[in-house]
Short mmCIF file of C-alpha atoms and ligand atoms in Angstrom, two decimals:
data_model
loop_
_atom_site.label_atom_id
_atom_site.label_comp_id
_atom_site.label_asym_id
_atom_site.label_seq_id
_atom_site.Cartn_x
_atom_site.Cartn_y
_atom_site.Cartn_z
CA UNK A 1 0.53 30.55 15.55
CA UNK A 2 -1.55 32.43 12.97
CA UNK A 3 -4.38 30.37 11.47
CA UNK A 4 -6.70 30.98 8.58
CA UNK A 5 -9.43 28.80 7.08
CA UNK A 6 -9.69 29.02 3.30
CA UNK A 7 -12.21 27.34 1.08
CA UNK A 8 -10.77 26.35 -2.27
CA UNK A 9 -12.72 24.33 -4.83
CA UNK A 10 -15.14 23.18 -2.18
CA UNK A 11 -12.56 21.80 0.24
CA UNK A 12 -11.54 23.43 3.51
CA UNK A 13 -7.92 24.27 3.96
CA UNK A 14 -6.22 25.19 7.18
CA UNK A 15 -3.45 27.59 6.26
CA UNK A 16 -0.60 28.11 8.70
CA UNK A 17 2.11 30.57 7.85
CA UNK A 18 5.50 31.32 9.31
CA UNK A 19 4.69 35.01 9.66
CA UNK A 20 2.50 36.24 12.50
CA UNK A 21 1.83 39.66 11.02
CA UNK A 22 -0.03 40.88 7.96
CA UNK A 23 -2.16 37.73 7.68
CA UNK A 24 -5.01 39.46 5.88
CA UNK A 25 -2.79 40.49 2.97
CA UNK A 26 -1.31 36.98 2.59
CA UNK A 27 -0.53 36.59 -1.08
CA UNK A 28 -0.11 33.18 -2.67
CA UNK A 29 3.02 34.34 -4.51
CA UNK A 30 4.76 35.69 -1.42
CA UNK A 31 7.98 33.88 -0.59
CA UNK A 32 7.10 32.33 2.72
CA UNK A 33 7.17 28.91 4.31
CA UNK A 34 3.69 27.53 4.70
CA UNK A 35 1.68 24.40 5.37
CA UNK A 36 -1.82 23.74 4.08
CA UNK A 37 -4.10 20.81 4.86
CA UNK A 38 -6.82 19.06 2.91
CA UNK A 39 -8.85 15.91 3.45
CA UNK A 40 -7.34 13.27 1.14
CA UNK A 41 -9.44 10.18 1.68
CA UNK A 42 -10.95 7.81 4.21
CA UNK A 43 -9.98 4.57 5.88
CA UNK A 44 -12.51 1.72 5.48
CA UNK A 45 -13.75 2.59 9.03
CA UNK A 46 -14.56 6.15 7.92
CA UNK A 47 -11.56 7.91 9.52
CA UNK A 48 -10.52 10.94 7.48
CA UNK A 49 -6.94 10.91 6.21
CA UNK A 50 -5.31 14.26 5.47
CA UNK A 51 -2.74 15.51 3.02
CA UNK A 52 -0.46 18.35 4.11
CA UNK A 53 1.39 20.52 1.62
CA UNK A 54 4.64 21.96 2.94
CA UNK A 55 6.12 24.80 0.88
CA UNK A 56 9.46 26.38 1.68
CA UNK A 57 10.76 29.91 1.04
CA UNK A 58 12.10 28.91 -2.41
CA UNK A 59 8.88 27.23 -3.57
CA UNK A 60 9.94 23.61 -3.05
CA UNK A 61 6.95 21.55 -2.04
CA UNK A 62 6.36 18.28 -0.18
CA UNK A 63 2.97 16.60 0.13
CA UNK A 64 2.82 14.37 3.21
CA UNK A 65 -0.10 12.32 4.53
CA UNK A 66 -0.77 11.27 8.11
CA UNK A 67 -1.39 7.71 6.79
CA UNK A 68 2.02 6.08 7.33
CA UNK A 69 3.72 9.49 7.32
CA UNK A 70 4.10 9.01 3.58
CA UNK A 71 5.82 11.66 1.46
CA UNK A 72 3.46 11.46 -1.52
CA UNK A 73 5.35 13.97 -3.68
CA UNK A 74 8.44 16.14 -3.46
CA UNK A 75 8.92 18.93 -5.98
CA UNK A 76 12.48 20.17 -6.49
CA UNK A 77 13.99 22.29 -9.30
CA UNK A 78 16.19 21.02 -12.13
CA UNK A 79 19.10 23.02 -13.58
CA UNK A 80 16.61 25.27 -15.41
CA UNK A 81 14.56 25.89 -12.29
CA UNK A 82 11.76 23.56 -13.39
CA UNK A 83 9.99 22.03 -10.38
CA UNK A 84 9.29 18.31 -10.79
CA UNK A 85 8.45 15.39 -8.53
CA UNK A 86 11.51 13.38 -7.44
CA UNK A 87 9.84 10.54 -5.53
CA UNK A 88 7.82 7.53 -6.64
CA UNK A 89 4.32 7.01 -5.29
CA UNK A 90 0.62 6.81 -6.04
CA UNK A 91 -2.02 9.44 -6.74
CA UNK A 92 -4.63 8.11 -4.30
CA UNK A 93 -4.79 6.93 -0.70
CA UNK A 94 -6.62 3.78 -1.79
CA UNK A 95 -3.64 2.65 -3.86
CA UNK A 96 -1.30 3.13 -0.87
CA UNK A 97 -3.67 1.12 1.34
CA UNK A 98 -4.11 -1.67 -1.20
CA UNK A 99 -0.49 -2.57 -1.93
CA UNK A 100 2.57 -0.37 -1.71
CA UNK A 101 6.25 -1.43 -1.65
CA UNK A 102 6.73 1.06 1.23
CA UNK A 103 6.68 4.10 -1.10
CA UNK A 104 7.78 7.21 0.85
CA UNK A 105 6.68 6.03 4.30
CA UNK A 106 8.02 6.05 7.84
CA UNK A 107 9.29 2.58 8.69
CA UNK A 108 9.12 1.17 12.23
CA UNK A 109 9.48 -0.14 14.81
CA UNK A 110 12.36 -1.80 13.04
CA UNK A 111 13.46 -0.73 9.58
CA UNK A 112 14.87 -3.69 7.62
CA UNK A 113 14.88 -7.38 8.57
CA UNK A 114 14.98 -9.38 11.79
CA UNK A 115 15.90 -13.02 11.10
CA UNK A 116 13.09 -15.53 11.61
CA UNK A 117 11.12 -12.73 13.34
CA UNK A 118 12.81 -13.60 16.60
CA UNK A 119 15.20 -12.08 19.08
CA UNK A 120 16.14 -12.61 22.70
CA UNK A 121 16.21 -9.81 25.23
CA UNK A 122 17.02 -10.30 28.94
CA UNK A 123 16.29 -14.02 28.74
CA UNK A 124 12.93 -13.72 26.95
CA UNK A 125 12.49 -14.72 23.31
CA UNK A 126 10.16 -12.39 21.42
CA UNK A 127 8.26 -13.55 18.33
CA UNK A 128 7.51 -10.89 15.75
CA UNK A 129 5.16 -10.95 12.78
CA UNK A 130 6.76 -12.71 9.79
CA UNK A 131 5.95 -10.82 6.62
CA UNK A 132 8.96 -11.57 4.38
CA UNK A 133 9.15 -15.33 4.02
CA UNK A 134 10.38 -16.57 7.39
CA UNK A 135 11.70 -13.13 8.36
CA UNK A 136 10.29 -9.91 9.82
CA UNK A 137 10.56 -6.84 7.55
CA UNK A 138 9.95 -3.12 8.20
CA UNK A 139 7.97 -3.51 11.43
CA UNK A 140 5.70 -6.37 10.37
CA UNK A 141 2.30 -6.83 8.79
CA UNK A 142 1.00 -3.49 10.03
CA UNK A 143 4.08 -1.40 10.62
CA UNK A 144 4.33 2.36 11.09
CA UNK A 145 3.83 2.75 7.32
CA UNK A 146 0.19 1.66 7.69
CA UNK A 147 -0.91 3.44 10.88
CA UNK A 148 -2.60 6.80 11.24
CA UNK A 149 -0.32 9.42 12.79
CA UNK A 150 -1.54 12.42 14.74
CA UNK A 151 -0.38 15.39 12.67
CA UNK A 152 0.30 18.98 13.76
CA UNK A 153 1.74 21.48 11.29
CA UNK A 154 4.20 24.08 12.53
CA UNK A 155 5.66 27.16 10.87
CA UNK A 156 6.56 29.03 14.05
CA UNK A 157 10.29 28.96 13.25
CA UNK A 158 9.71 30.34 9.72
CA UNK A 159 10.06 26.85 8.19
CA UNK A 160 7.39 24.39 7.07
CA UNK A 161 7.19 21.44 9.47
CA UNK A 162 4.83 18.60 10.16
CA UNK A 163 4.92 16.90 13.58
CA UNK A 164 3.69 13.32 13.54
CA UNK A 165 3.08 11.29 16.68
CA UNK A 166 2.03 7.70 17.23
CA UNK A 167 1.82 5.49 20.29
CA UNK A 168 2.63 1.88 19.44
CA UNK A 169 0.99 -0.32 22.07
CA UNK A 170 2.80 -3.04 24.04
CA UNK A 171 2.77 -6.23 21.97
CA UNK A 172 2.11 -4.57 18.60
CA UNK A 173 3.51 -6.87 15.88
CA UNK A 174 5.15 -8.80 18.75
CA UNK A 175 7.31 -5.97 20.14
CA UNK A 176 7.52 -5.37 23.90
CA UNK A 177 6.61 -2.06 25.53
CA UNK A 178 4.45 0.96 24.76
CA UNK A 179 6.53 3.06 22.38
CA UNK A 180 5.79 6.77 22.00
CA UNK A 181 7.12 7.99 18.67
CA UNK A 182 7.45 11.47 17.20
CA UNK A 183 8.67 12.16 13.68
CA UNK A 184 9.14 15.72 12.42
CA UNK A 185 9.37 16.44 8.72
CA UNK A 186 10.73 19.91 7.89
CA UNK A 187 11.10 21.29 4.38
CA UNK A 188 13.81 23.76 5.34
CA UNK A 189 14.52 27.04 3.61
CA UNK A 190 17.91 25.52 2.65
CA UNK A 191 16.03 23.10 0.37
CA UNK A 192 16.34 20.09 2.64
CA UNK A 193 13.81 17.49 3.63
CA UNK A 194 14.89 17.06 7.23
CA UNK A 195 13.49 14.17 9.26
CA UNK A 196 13.97 13.92 13.02
CA UNK A 197 12.83 10.88 14.95
CA UNK A 198 12.24 10.62 18.71
CA UNK A 199 10.96 7.73 20.84
CA UNK A 200 10.57 6.63 24.44
CA UNK A 201 9.46 3.27 25.83
CA UNK A 202 8.23 1.70 29.08
CA UNK A 203 9.94 -1.69 28.40
CA UNK A 204 13.18 -2.51 26.60
CA UNK A 205 12.50 -2.86 22.88
CA UNK A 206 14.37 -2.68 19.57
CA UNK A 207 13.84 0.58 17.64
CA UNK A 208 15.25 1.40 14.20
CA UNK A 209 13.24 4.09 12.46
CA UNK A 210 13.79 5.15 8.87
CA UNK A 211 12.22 6.77 5.83
CA UNK A 212 11.53 4.75 2.68
CA UNK A 213 11.53 7.35 -0.12
CA UNK A 214 12.14 5.98 -3.61
CA UNK A 215 14.04 8.77 -5.37
CA UNK A 216 14.16 9.32 -9.10
CA UNK A 217 15.87 12.64 -9.75
CA UNK A 218 14.97 12.76 -13.46
CA UNK A 219 11.75 14.48 -12.31
CA UNK A 220 8.43 12.74 -12.94
CA UNK A 221 10.21 9.36 -13.08
CA UNK A 222 11.09 9.60 -16.79
CA UNK A 223 13.46 6.62 -16.85
CA UNK A 224 15.22 4.16 -14.54
CA UNK A 225 17.86 5.23 -12.02
CA UNK A 226 20.81 3.35 -13.57
CA UNK A 227 22.30 6.62 -14.88
CA UNK A 228 22.15 8.31 -11.46
CA UNK A 229 25.70 8.83 -10.15
CA UNK A 230 25.95 7.66 -6.55
CA UNK A 231 28.66 8.09 -3.94
CA UNK A 232 28.53 6.51 -0.48
CA UNK A 233 30.86 7.67 2.29
CA UNK A 234 31.76 4.16 3.40
CA UNK A 235 34.61 1.65 3.44
CA UNK A 236 32.60 -1.50 4.06
CA UNK A 237 29.23 -3.22 3.69
CA UNK A 238 27.33 -6.11 5.24
CA UNK A 239 27.09 -9.22 3.02
CA UNK A 240 23.75 -11.05 3.30
CA UNK A 241 22.37 -14.59 3.01
CA UNK A 242 19.60 -15.72 0.65
CA UNK A 243 16.94 -14.13 2.91
CA UNK A 244 18.84 -10.80 2.79
CA UNK A 245 19.87 -11.16 6.43
CA UNK A 246 23.44 -10.00 7.22
CA UNK A 247 25.80 -12.92 7.74
CA UNK A 248 27.67 -10.92 10.40
CA UNK A 249 30.71 -10.29 8.18
CA UNK A 250 31.85 -6.69 7.65
CA UNK A 251 33.39 -6.70 4.14
CA UNK A 252 35.77 -4.07 2.74
CA UNK A 253 34.58 -2.35 -0.46
CA UNK A 254 37.87 -2.15 -2.33
CA UNK A 255 37.79 -4.22 -5.51
CA UNK A 256 34.06 -4.99 -5.22
CA UNK A 257 31.09 -3.67 -7.24
CA UNK A 258 29.90 -2.20 -3.92
CA UNK A 259 32.58 0.47 -3.97
CA UNK A 260 30.88 3.87 -4.34
CA UNK A 261 33.63 5.87 -2.61
CA UNK A 262 33.82 8.06 -5.74
CA UNK A 263 30.63 8.92 -7.68
CA UNK A 264 29.71 6.10 -10.08
CA UNK A 265 26.61 5.50 -12.24
CA UNK A 266 24.50 2.88 -10.44
CA UNK A 267 24.26 0.85 -13.65
CA UNK A 268 28.04 0.50 -14.08
CA UNK A 269 28.57 -2.58 -11.91
CA UNK A 270 25.03 -3.69 -11.05
CA UNK A 271 25.20 -6.70 -13.38
CA UNK A 272 28.70 -7.68 -12.27
CA UNK A 273 29.22 -11.42 -11.73
CA UNK A 274 28.96 -11.27 -7.95
CA UNK A 275 27.08 -13.61 -5.61
CA UNK A 276 25.92 -10.76 -3.37
CA UNK A 277 24.43 -8.85 -6.32
CA UNK A 278 22.81 -11.99 -7.68
CA UNK A 279 21.24 -12.87 -4.35
CA UNK A 280 19.62 -9.45 -3.96
CA UNK A 281 18.95 -9.02 -7.72
CA UNK A 282 21.01 -5.82 -7.50
CA UNK A 283 21.97 -3.56 -4.63
CA UNK A 284 19.99 -4.20 -1.44
CA UNK A 285 22.63 -4.02 1.26
CA UNK A 286 23.71 -1.98 4.23
CA UNK A 287 26.80 0.21 3.95
CA UNK A 288 28.74 1.06 7.13
CA UNK A 289 29.01 4.84 7.20
CA UNK A 290 32.59 6.08 7.59
CA UNK A 291 31.85 9.47 9.17
CA UNK A 292 29.39 8.23 11.82
CA UNK A 293 30.13 9.20 15.42
CA UNK A 294 27.81 7.81 18.12
CA UNK A 295 25.82 10.70 19.59
CA UNK A 296 27.28 13.07 16.97
CA UNK A 297 25.87 15.50 14.42
CA UNK A 298 24.54 14.44 11.00
CA UNK A 299 27.43 13.53 8.68
CA UNK A 300 27.51 13.20 4.90
CA UNK A 301 26.46 9.65 4.02
CA UNK A 302 25.80 9.74 0.27
CA UNK A 303 25.39 11.95 -2.79
CA UNK A 304 23.34 11.38 -5.94
CA UNK A 305 23.61 13.30 -9.22
CA UNK A 306 21.18 12.90 -12.10
CA UNK A 307 23.30 14.25 -14.94
CA UNK A 308 20.51 15.22 -17.41
CA UNK A 309 18.40 17.29 -15.02
CA UNK A 310 21.40 18.40 -12.94
CA UNK A 311 19.51 17.50 -9.76
CA UNK A 312 21.87 16.72 -6.91
CA UNK A 313 20.92 15.20 -3.57
CA UNK A 314 23.05 14.87 -0.46
CA UNK A 315 22.10 12.53 2.37
CA UNK A 316 23.26 13.48 5.88
CA UNK A 317 22.55 11.36 8.93
CA UNK A 318 23.34 10.59 12.55
CA UNK A 319 22.82 6.85 11.81
CA UNK A 320 25.68 4.32 11.44
CA UNK A 321 24.27 2.53 8.37
CA UNK A 322 22.73 3.16 4.97
CA UNK A 323 20.57 0.63 3.15
CA UNK A 324 20.97 1.31 -0.57
CA UNK A 325 18.15 -0.49 -2.38
CA UNK A 326 18.18 -0.11 -6.16
CA UNK A 327 14.46 -0.85 -6.67
CA UNK A 328 15.14 -4.45 -7.74
CA UNK A 329 11.66 -5.71 -6.98
CA UNK A 330 9.74 -3.03 -8.90
CA UNK A 331 8.68 -5.27 -11.74
CA UNK A 332 6.16 -3.15 -13.61
CA UNK A 333 3.23 -4.12 -11.41
CA UNK A 334 2.81 -0.61 -9.94
CA UNK A 335 1.27 2.21 -11.95
CA UNK A 336 2.40 5.39 -10.23
CA UNK A 337 1.71 9.10 -10.40
CA UNK A 338 1.03 10.42 -13.89
CA UNK A 339 0.29 6.87 -15.08
CA UNK A 340 4.00 5.97 -15.12
CA UNK A 341 4.65 2.22 -14.85
CA UNK A 342 7.45 1.64 -12.37
CA UNK A 343 9.75 -1.00 -13.84
CA UNK A 344 12.75 -2.58 -12.15
CA UNK A 345 15.20 0.04 -10.91
CA UNK A 346 12.83 2.94 -11.45
CA UNK A 347 13.63 4.35 -8.00
CA UNK A 348 16.43 4.17 -5.44
CA UNK A 349 16.13 4.11 -1.67
CA UNK A 350 18.79 5.47 0.66
CA UNK A 351 17.47 4.36 4.04
CA UNK A 352 19.49 5.67 6.96
CA UNK A 353 19.38 3.24 9.87
CA UNK A 354 21.15 0.92 12.27
CA UNK A 355 22.24 -2.39 10.79
CA UNK A 356 19.65 -5.02 9.83
CA UNK A 357 19.01 -7.81 12.33
CA UNK A 358 21.00 -6.01 15.05
CA UNK A 359 19.05 -7.65 17.92
CA UNK A 360 20.63 -10.96 16.80
CA UNK A 361 24.17 -9.60 16.29
CA UNK A 362 25.83 -8.50 19.50
CA UNK A 363 28.80 -7.08 17.52
CA UNK A 364 26.50 -4.54 15.75
CA UNK A 365 25.68 -1.18 17.40
CA UNK A 366 22.74 -1.77 19.76
CA UNK A 367 19.18 -0.89 18.70
CA UNK A 368 17.66 -1.58 22.14
CA UNK A 369 15.85 1.40 23.66
CA UNK A 370 15.69 1.33 27.44
CA UNK A 371 12.99 2.99 29.62
CA UNK A 372 14.20 6.45 30.64
CA UNK A 373 16.40 6.84 27.54
CA UNK A 374 15.47 9.00 24.56
CA UNK A 375 15.82 7.64 21.03
CA UNK A 376 16.71 10.40 18.63
CA UNK A 377 17.93 10.35 15.06
CA UNK A 378 18.22 12.90 12.25
CA UNK A 379 18.45 12.49 8.48
CA UNK A 380 18.60 15.25 5.88
CA UNK A 381 17.98 14.92 2.14
CA UNK A 382 19.41 18.14 0.68
CA UNK A 383 18.55 19.23 -2.86
CA UNK A 384 20.53 21.46 -5.24
CA UNK A 385 21.69 21.38 -8.86
CA UNK A 386 25.00 20.75 -10.58
CA UNK A 387 25.21 22.05 -14.07
CA UNK A 388 27.90 19.85 -15.59
CA UNK A 389 26.44 19.13 -19.03
C1 BGC B 1 14.53 -3.62 1.42
C2 BGC B 1 14.17 -4.49 0.27
C3 BGC B 1 12.69 -4.60 0.21
C4 BGC B 1 12.09 -3.23 0.10
C5 BGC B 1 10.60 -3.34 0.21
C6 BGC B 1 13.91 -2.28 1.23
O1 BGC B 1 14.18 -1.47 2.33
O2 BGC B 1 15.92 -3.48 1.58
O3 BGC B 1 14.73 -5.76 0.39
O4 BGC B 1 12.27 -5.38 -0.86
O5 BGC B 1 12.52 -2.42 1.14
O6 BGC B 1 9.99 -2.49 -0.62
#
C-alpha cells in the first residue's frame, strides 16, 4: 500500500491511493479512488476520533468516522451532476455524542427491538439493557453506534474502503460471548456504498447488524421525504404492538397502505386510517423481502426516486428483512448539517436486517450465532439518476 503524509491547513492527513505507481505526481483532480484521514475530535477521556474521507473514481464522497462507524456525509450527483449530501447528520462529533437518533451509524449487536430486553437461549434467560421503554433497542444503552472502532483504510483493490473492527466483550449490554465484529464500508467505482458485516463469537449470542442511514435524496435535506417514490420488493410485513414489537403475524400487503410493490410517493398513504400506521406514527415496520435466499447473493430489496433531483437509490441485500422507518420521531429538536432543522419525516431509513425480536419468535429466521460459525451479511446502497421530469 502506498502511503503519503500531507499537511493541509495545519492538520495531518494520511493519504492512501489505489495506485501504487506515480505517487509523487499525485494530482488532486486525478480520477482515482482514495481515502484520507483527519483528526475530527476527542472523547471526554482524550481519545482522538478520526474522520475518513472516501472518494471513488467518479468523485462521489463519503465521510465516515470511527466513532460508531457513522457515515457523516455522503455526496452523490443529481441529474445535473451536482454533488450534494444525501444523508442526515451533524457537523460535529460532540453533537453525535450528546444525543443522536442513530444518524448514519452501525447498529449492533441487535438492530431493532428485543421485547422486554429478554430472551432465552439453551435454558438460560438473558437480561439486556432496556433503553426503549421496557424494551431493548439497537444494542442497548451503549450499542455499536457509540463505541470506538479500530479503522484501517484500504485502496489496494482500486476502490475506497474502510475496515472497522470492534471486539464486544462477554456481557456487554447483557449479551453472552465475546463477539469479534468487522464492518467494511466501500464506496465502489459503480457508485455504491457497499457494507459488509462479519462476526464470530465464543458463546451463542444473537447478532443482527445493520446501518442506520437517514436518506434524503433532495440533496442537503431541502424538504421532507414524503415526495420520495419508494418501492419495496416484498409481499408481506410484520404488524407490531404498541411497543413496536412484532406480534408474530406475517400480514400480506395487498389492499394495505404498506403495499410498495410498485413505486409510490411515501406521503400517499402515510396518513391512511390504519391502526398500524397510527401506532408507529407512520411507517416503522419490517417488510419481508421477496427475493431473499438464505446464504444467497444480495438481491434487490427497495428503490427510492426523488423526482426533483432525479436521484435514484437501489438497496440490495443478503438479509431477509427491511425496516422502513419514515423518520416519524424527528420532531424538529435536531439541528443538522448546514443548520437545517430536521422536522418529522425529514429522512427515511431502509435498514436491512433479520426480523425484530427474533430471539423470542421461533418461527422467524434465526439470529443466533454459534461458536465456529461465521456471521456475514452484505448490503449495497447504489446511486444513479433518473431524468423523468
Ligand atoms: C426504529 C425506530 C426508532 C429509530 C431510532 C428505527 O430503526 O425502527 O422505531 O425510533 O430507529 O432512531
